CSV table of C-alpha atoms and ligand atoms in Angstrom, one decimal:
chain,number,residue,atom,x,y,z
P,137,UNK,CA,0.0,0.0,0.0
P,138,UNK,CA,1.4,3.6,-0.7
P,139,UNK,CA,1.8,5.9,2.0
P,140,UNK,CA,0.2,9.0,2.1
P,141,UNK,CA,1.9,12.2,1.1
P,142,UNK,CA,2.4,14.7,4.2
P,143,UNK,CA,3.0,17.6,4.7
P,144,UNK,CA,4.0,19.1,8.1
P,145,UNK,CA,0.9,21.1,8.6
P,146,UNK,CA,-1.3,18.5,8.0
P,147,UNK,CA,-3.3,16.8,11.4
P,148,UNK,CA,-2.0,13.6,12.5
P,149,UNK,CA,-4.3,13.2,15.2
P,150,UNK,CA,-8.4,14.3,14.8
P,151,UNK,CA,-10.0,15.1,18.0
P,152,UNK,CA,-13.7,14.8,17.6
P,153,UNK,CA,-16.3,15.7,20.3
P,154,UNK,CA,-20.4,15.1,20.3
P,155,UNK,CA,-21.1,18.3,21.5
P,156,UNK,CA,-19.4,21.7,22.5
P,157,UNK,CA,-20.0,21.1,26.1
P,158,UNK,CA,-17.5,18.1,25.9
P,159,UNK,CA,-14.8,20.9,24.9
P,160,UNK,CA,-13.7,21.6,28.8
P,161,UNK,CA,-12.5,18.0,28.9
P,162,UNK,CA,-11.2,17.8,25.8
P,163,UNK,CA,-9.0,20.3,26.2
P,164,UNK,CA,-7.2,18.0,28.5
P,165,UNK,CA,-6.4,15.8,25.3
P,166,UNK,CA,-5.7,19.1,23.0
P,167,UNK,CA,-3.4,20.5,25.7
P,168,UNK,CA,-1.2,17.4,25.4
P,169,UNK,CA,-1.0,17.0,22.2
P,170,UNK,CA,0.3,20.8,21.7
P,171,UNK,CA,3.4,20.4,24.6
P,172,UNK,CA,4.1,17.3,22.2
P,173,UNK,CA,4.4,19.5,19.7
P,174,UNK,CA,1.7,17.0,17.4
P,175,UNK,CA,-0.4,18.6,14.8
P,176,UNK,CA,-4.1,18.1,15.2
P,177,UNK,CA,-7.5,19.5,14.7
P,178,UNK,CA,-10.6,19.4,16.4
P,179,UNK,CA,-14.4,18.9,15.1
P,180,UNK,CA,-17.6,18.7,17.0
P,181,UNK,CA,-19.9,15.5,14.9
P,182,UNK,CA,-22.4,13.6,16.7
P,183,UNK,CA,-23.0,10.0,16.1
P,184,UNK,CA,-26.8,10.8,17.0
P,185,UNK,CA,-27.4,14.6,15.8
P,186,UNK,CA,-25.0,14.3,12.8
P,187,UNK,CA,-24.8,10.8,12.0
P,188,UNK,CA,-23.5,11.4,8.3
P,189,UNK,CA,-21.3,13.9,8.7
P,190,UNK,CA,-19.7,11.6,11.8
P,191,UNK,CA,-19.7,8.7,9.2
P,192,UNK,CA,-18.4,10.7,6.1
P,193,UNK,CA,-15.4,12.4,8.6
P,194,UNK,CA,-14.4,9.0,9.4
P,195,UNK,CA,-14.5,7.8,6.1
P,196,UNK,CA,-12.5,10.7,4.6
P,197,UNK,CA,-9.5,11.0,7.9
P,198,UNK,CA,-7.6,8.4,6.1
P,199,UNK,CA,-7.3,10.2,2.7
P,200,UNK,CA,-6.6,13.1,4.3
P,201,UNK,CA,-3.2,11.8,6.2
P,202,UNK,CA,-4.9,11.5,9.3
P,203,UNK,CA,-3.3,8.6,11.9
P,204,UNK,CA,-5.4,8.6,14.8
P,205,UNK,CA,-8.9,9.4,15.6
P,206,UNK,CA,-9.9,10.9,19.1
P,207,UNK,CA,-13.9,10.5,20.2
P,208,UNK,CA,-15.0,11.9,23.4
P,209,UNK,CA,-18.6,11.9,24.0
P,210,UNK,CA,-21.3,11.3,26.7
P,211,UNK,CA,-24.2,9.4,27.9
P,212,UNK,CA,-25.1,6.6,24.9
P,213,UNK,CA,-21.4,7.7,23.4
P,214,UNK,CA,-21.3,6.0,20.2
P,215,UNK,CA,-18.7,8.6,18.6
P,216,UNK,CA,-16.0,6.3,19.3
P,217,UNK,CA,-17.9,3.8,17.7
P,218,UNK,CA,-19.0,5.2,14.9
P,219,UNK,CA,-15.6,6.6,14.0
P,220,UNK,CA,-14.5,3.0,14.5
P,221,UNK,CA,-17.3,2.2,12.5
P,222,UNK,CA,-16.2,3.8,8.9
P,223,UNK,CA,-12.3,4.2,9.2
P,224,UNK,CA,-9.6,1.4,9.9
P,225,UNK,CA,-7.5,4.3,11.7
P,226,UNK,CA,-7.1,3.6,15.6
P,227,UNK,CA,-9.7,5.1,17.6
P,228,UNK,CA,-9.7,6.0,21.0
P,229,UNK,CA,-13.0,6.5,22.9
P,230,UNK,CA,-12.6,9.2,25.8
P,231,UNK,CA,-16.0,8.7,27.8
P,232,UNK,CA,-17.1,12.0,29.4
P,233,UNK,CA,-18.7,12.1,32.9
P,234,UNK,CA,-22.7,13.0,32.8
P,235,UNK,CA,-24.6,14.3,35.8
P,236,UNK,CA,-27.0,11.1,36.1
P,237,UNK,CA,-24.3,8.5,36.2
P,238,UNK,CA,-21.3,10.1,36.1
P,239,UNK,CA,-19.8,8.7,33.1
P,240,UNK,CA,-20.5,5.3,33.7
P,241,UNK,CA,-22.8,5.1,30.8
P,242,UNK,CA,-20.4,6.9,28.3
P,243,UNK,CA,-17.8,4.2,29.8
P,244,UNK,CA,-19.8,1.3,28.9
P,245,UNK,CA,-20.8,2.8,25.7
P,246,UNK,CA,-17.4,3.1,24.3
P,247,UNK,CA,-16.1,0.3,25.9
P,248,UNK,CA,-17.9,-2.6,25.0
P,249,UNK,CA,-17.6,-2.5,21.1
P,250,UNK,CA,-18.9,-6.0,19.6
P,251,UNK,CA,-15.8,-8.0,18.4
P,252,UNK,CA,-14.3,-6.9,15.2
P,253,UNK,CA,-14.2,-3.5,15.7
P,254,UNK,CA,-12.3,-1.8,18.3
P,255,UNK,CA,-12.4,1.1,20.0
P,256,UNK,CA,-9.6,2.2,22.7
P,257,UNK,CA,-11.3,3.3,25.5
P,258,UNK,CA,-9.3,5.1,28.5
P,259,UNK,CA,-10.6,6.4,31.9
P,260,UNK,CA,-13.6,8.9,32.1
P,261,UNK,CA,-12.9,12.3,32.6
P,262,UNK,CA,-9.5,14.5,32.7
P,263,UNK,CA,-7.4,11.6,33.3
P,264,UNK,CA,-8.8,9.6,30.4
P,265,UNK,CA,-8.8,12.8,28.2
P,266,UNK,CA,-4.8,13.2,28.6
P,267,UNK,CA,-4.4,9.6,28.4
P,268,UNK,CA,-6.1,9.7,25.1
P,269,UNK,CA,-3.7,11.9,23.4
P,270,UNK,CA,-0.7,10.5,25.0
P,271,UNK,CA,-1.6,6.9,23.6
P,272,UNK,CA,-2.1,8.9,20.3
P,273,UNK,CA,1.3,10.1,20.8
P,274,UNK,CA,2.4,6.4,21.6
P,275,UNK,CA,1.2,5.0,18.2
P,276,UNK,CA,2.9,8.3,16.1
P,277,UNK,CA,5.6,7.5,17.9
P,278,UNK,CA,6.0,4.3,16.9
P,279,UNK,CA,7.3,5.7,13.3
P,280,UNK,CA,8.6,8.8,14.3
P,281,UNK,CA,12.0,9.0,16.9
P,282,UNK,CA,11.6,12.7,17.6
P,283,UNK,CA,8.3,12.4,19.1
P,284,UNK,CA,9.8,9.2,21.0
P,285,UNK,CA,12.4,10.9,22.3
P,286,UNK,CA,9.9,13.5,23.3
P,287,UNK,CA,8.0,10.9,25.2
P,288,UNK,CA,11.0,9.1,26.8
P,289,UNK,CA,11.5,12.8,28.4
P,290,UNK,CA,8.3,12.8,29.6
P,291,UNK,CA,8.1,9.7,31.4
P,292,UNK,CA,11.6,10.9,33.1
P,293,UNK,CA,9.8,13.8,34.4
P,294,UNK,CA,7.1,11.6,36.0
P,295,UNK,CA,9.9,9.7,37.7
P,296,UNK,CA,11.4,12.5,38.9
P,297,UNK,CA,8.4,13.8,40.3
P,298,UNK,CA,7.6,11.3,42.1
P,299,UNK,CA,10.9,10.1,43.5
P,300,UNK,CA,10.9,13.7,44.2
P,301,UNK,CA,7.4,14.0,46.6
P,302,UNK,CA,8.4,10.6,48.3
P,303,UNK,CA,11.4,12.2,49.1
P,304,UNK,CA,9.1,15.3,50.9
P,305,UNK,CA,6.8,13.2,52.6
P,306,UNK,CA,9.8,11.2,54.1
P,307,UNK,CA,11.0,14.8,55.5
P,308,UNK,CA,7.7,15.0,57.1
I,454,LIG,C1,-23.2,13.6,23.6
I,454,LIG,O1,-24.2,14.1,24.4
I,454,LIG,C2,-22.1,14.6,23.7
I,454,LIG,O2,-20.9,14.1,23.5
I,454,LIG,C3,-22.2,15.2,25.1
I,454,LIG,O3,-21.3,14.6,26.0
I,454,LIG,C4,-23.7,14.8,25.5
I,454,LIG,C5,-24.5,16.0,25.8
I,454,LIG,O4,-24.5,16.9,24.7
I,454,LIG,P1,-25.3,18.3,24.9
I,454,LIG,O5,-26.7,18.0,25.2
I,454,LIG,O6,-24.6,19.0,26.0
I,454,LIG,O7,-25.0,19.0,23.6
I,454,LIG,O8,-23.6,13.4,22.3
């Protein structure tokens, strides 16, 4: 198969939300992305309000030199899913908390994908939402050593930060 021209400018990673009251949360995902230094845009489709536009974006991310597809959405979240749905691109399914079950529902929505098609669900809410772009950062990484590098520095950090707050509470 022939790789896709790209250009530097062009979005690796698509971040797609159901609504603009998801955006709080995914800004969590966006934030990351940008101290990686990763190229990515954002769109607001809803599997339910927008069905074909959702399935024709999914469809099109491919051709377009996107790697990775982002869904965050709540309550009966099938964005995930239907990204998943129309595109052979990873997906990763952020589920976002709700004020009747607190996520739960968005969690088992984008979780439990019938076999065949999978959807890479992390935690609900901020934690899942950084996760999400860092496991987005994972998989560019895996072609690209700059971004690798970028992520072995990271990790060091955490390490560091942690040795160094063990090291305060022992001074307690
Ligand atoms: C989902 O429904 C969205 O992802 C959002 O989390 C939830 C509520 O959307 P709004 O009613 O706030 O637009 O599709």
């Amino acid at each position: 198969m022939m790789n896709q021209a790209r250009t530097p400018s062009q979005p690796q990673v698509s971040v797609v939300m159901g609504s603009t009251s998801d955006l709080p949360l995914v800004r969590k995902a966006i934030e990351t992305l940008r101290e990686f230094r990763v190229e990515y845009e954002v769109k607001v489709l809803s599997a339910h309000r927008t069905p074909d536009k959702a399935a024709d974006f999914a469809k099109q991310a491919r051709s377009r030199g996107v790697r990775v597809l982002i869904g965050a959405a709540g309550g009966a979240a099938h964005l995930a899913g239907t990204l998943a749905a129309h595109s052979t691109l990873p997906v990763i399914g952020i589920p976002v908390p709700t004020e009747h079950l607190g996520g739960l529902d968005s969690l088992l929505s984008t979780v439990q994908m019938p076999s065949g098609v999978p959807v890479a669900t992390v935690a609900i809410g901020e934690a899942g939402a950084k996760n999400a772009a860092l496991l987005a950062i994972e998989i560019l990484a895996l072609t690209d050593s700059a971004l690798l590098k970028r992520l072995g520095h990271y990790r060091e950090a955490l390490t560091e930060q942690v040795e160094k707050a063990a090291r305060d509470v022992r001074q307690e």
